[in-house]
mmCIF file of C-alpha atoms in Angstrom:
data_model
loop_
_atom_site.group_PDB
_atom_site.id
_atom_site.type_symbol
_atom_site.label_atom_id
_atom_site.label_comp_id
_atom_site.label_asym_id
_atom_site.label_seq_id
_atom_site.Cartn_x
_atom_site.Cartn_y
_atom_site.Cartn_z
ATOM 1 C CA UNK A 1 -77.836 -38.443 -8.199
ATOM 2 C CA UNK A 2 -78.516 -38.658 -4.604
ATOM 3 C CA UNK A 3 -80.172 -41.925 -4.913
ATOM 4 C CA UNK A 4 -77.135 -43.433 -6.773
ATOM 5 C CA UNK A 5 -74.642 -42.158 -3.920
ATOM 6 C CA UNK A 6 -76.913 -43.595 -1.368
ATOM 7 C CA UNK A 7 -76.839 -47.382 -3.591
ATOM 8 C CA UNK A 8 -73.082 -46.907 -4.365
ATOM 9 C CA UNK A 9 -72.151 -46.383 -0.640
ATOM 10 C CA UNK A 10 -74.281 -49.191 0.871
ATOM 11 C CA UNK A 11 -72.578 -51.598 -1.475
ATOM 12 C CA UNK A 12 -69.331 -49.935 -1.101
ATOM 13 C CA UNK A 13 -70.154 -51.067 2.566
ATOM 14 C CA UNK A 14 -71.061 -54.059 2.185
ATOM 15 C CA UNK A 15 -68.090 -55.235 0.621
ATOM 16 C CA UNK A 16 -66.173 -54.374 3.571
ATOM 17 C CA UNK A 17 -68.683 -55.304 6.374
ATOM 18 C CA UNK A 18 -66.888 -58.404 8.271
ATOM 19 C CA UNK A 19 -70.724 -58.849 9.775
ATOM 20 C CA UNK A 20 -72.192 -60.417 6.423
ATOM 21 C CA UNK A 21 -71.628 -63.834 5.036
ATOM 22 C CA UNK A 22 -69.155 -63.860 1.708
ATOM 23 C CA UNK A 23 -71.715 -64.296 -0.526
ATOM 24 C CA UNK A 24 -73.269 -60.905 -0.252
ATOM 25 C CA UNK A 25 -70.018 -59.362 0.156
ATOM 26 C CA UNK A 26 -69.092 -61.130 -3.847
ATOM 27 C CA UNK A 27 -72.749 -59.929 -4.736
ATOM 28 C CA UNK A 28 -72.020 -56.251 -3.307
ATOM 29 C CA UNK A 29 -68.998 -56.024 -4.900
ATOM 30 C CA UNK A 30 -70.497 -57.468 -8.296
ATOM 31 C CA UNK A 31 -73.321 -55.278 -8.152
ATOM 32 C CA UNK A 32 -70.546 -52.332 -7.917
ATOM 33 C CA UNK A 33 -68.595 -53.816 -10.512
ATOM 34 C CA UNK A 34 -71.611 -53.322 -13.157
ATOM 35 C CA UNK A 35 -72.023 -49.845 -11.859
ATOM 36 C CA UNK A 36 -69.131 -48.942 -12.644
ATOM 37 C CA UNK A 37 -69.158 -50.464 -16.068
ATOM 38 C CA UNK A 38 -71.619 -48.115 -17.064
ATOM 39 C CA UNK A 39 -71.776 -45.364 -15.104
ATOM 40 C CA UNK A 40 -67.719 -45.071 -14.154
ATOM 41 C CA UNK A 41 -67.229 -41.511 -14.916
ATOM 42 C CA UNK A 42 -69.919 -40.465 -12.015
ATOM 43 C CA UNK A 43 -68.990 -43.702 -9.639
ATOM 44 C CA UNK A 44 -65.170 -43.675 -9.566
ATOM 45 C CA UNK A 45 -64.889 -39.700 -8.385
ATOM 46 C CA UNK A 46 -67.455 -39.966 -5.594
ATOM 47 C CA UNK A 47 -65.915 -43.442 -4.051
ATOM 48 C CA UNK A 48 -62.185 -42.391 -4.639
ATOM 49 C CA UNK A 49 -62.307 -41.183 -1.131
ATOM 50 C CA UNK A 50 -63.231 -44.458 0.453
ATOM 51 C CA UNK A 51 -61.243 -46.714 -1.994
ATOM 52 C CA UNK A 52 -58.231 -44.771 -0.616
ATOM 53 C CA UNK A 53 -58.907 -44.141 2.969
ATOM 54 C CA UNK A 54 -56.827 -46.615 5.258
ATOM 55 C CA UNK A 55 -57.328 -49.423 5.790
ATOM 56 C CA UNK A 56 -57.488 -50.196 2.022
ATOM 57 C CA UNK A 57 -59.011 -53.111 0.511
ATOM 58 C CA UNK A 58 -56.817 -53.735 -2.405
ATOM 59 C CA UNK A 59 -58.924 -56.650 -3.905
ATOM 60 C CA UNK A 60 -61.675 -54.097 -4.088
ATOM 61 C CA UNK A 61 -59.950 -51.252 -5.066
ATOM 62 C CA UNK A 62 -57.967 -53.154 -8.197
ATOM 63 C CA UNK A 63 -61.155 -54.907 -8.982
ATOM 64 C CA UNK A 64 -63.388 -51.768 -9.004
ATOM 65 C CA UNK A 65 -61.373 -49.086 -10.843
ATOM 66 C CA UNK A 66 -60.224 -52.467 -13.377
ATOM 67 C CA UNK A 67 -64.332 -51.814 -14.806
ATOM 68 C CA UNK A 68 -64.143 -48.036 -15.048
ATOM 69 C CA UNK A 69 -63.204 -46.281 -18.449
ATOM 70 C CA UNK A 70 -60.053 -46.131 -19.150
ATOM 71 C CA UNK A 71 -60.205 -41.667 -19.608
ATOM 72 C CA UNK A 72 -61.886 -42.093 -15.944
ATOM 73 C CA UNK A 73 -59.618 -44.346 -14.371
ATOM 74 C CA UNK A 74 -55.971 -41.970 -16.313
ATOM 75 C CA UNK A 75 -57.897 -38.815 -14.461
ATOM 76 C CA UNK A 76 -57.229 -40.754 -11.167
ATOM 77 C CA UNK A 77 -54.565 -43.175 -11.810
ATOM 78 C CA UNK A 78 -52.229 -41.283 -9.941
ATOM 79 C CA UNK A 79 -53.479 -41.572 -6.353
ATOM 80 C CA UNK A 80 -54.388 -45.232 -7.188
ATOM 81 C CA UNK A 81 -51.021 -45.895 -7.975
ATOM 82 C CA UNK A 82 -49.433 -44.709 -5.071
ATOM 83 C CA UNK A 83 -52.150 -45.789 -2.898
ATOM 84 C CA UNK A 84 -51.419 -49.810 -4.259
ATOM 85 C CA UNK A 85 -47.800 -49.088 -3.502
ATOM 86 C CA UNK A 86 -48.440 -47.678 -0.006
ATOM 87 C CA UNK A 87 -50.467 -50.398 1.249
ATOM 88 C CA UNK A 88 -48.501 -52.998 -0.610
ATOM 89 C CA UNK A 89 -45.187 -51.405 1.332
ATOM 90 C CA UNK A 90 -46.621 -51.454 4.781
ATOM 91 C CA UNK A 91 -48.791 -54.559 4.123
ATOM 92 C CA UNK A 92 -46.758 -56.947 2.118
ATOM 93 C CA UNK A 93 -44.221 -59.419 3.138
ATOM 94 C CA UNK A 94 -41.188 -58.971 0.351
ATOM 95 C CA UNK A 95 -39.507 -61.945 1.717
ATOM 96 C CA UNK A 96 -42.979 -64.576 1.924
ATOM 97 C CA UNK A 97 -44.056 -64.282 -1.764
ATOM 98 C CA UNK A 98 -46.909 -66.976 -1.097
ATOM 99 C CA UNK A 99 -48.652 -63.738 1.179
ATOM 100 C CA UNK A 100 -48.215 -61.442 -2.089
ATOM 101 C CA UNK A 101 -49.566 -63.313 -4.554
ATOM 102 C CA UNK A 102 -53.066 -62.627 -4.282
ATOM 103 C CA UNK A 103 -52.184 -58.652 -3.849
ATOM 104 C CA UNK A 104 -49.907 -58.517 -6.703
ATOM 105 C CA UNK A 105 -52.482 -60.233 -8.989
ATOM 106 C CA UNK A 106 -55.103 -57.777 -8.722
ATOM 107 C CA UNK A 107 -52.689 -55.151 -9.342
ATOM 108 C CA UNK A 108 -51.326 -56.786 -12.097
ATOM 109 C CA UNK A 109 -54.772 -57.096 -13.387
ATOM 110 C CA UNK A 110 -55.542 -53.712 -12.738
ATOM 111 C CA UNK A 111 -52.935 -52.567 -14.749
ATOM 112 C CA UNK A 112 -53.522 -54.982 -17.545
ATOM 113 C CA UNK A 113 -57.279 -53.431 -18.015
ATOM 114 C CA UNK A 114 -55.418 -49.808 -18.656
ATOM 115 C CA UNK A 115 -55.025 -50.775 -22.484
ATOM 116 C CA UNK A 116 -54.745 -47.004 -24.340
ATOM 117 C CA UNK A 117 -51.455 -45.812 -25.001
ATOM 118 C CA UNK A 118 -51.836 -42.710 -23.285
ATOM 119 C CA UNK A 119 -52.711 -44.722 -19.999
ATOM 120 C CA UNK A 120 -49.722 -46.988 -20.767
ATOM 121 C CA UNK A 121 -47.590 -43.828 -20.598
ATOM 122 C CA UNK A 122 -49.174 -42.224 -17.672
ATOM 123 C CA UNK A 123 -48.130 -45.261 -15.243
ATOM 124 C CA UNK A 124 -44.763 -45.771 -17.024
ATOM 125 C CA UNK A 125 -44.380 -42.503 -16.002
ATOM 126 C CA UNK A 126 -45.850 -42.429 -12.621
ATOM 127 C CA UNK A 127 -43.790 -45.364 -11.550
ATOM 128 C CA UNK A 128 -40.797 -43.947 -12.869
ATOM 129 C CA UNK A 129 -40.910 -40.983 -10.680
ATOM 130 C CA UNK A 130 -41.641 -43.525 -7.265
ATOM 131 C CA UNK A 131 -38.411 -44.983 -8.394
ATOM 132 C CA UNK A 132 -36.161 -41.915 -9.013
ATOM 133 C CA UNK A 133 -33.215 -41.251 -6.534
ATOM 134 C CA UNK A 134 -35.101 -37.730 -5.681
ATOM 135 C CA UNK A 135 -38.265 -39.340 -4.930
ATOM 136 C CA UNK A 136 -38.724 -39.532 -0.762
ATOM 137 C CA UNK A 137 -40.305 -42.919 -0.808
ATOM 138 C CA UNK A 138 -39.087 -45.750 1.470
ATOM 139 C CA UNK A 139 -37.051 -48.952 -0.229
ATOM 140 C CA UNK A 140 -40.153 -51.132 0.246
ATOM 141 C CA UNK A 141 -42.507 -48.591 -1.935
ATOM 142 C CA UNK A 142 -39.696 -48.764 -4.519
ATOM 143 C CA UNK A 143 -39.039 -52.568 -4.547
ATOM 144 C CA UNK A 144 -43.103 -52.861 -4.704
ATOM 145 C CA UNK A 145 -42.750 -50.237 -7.716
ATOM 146 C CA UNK A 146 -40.431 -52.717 -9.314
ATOM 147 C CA UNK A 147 -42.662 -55.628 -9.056
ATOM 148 C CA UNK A 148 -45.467 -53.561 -10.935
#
């Protein structure tokens, strides 16, 4: 166990580290990818808490918890959610949609790999409340809400 934390979070690392060239940043990221195609149910708990920590890497947050399990990914879907929505709000220009497409696109494909009815529900659900007139959310959150 202690080994794979110690692989997981140098590669988690490396796909942020501005110091390496791109290509070992794509092969960290891969290399996480097909971790977490096999072993999601011990990977996506123990890296939650980077994926979410500010500043968030949306690319590698949609593209990493797009491979895990789909009863892995519903356990956490929640904080994922809102953690796309926050970033998206404070990060995304509403009114330049050529900055948003790449962000939008690996949400969209994030929710695209959540293909069990249950899941389906869960973020129909989930964006539902973000929307509701009781919810404290700012305007941006909710228009970003919309465009999920």
């Amino acid at each position: 166990a202690k080994a794979l934390e110690d692989i997981v979070l140098y590669l988690y690392k490396q796909t942020n580290n501005s110091q390496v060239d791109d290509e070992i940043r794509e092969r960290a990221l891969d290399g996480l990818k097909q971790l977490m195609i096999v072993k999601s149910r011990a990977i996506l708990p123990y890296l939650m808490q980077y994926l979410i920590q500010p500043p968030v890497n949306v690319n590698i947050l949609c593209k990493l918890c797009s491979c895990a399990s789909n009863d892995v990914l519903g356990k956490n879907f929640n904080r994922i959610l809102i953690t796309l929505i926050q970033t998206l709000a404070q990060n995304i220009d509403l009114e330049n949609s050529n900055s948003s497409s790449e962000w939008l696109e690996d949400c969209e494909n994030l929710l695209i790999s959540i293909n069990d009815p249950e899941g389906v529900r869960a973020i129909i659900n989930d964006l539902l409340q973000l929307i509701s007139p009781n919810n404290s959310v700012n305007t941006d959150s909710i228009k970003i809400a919309a465009l999920t």
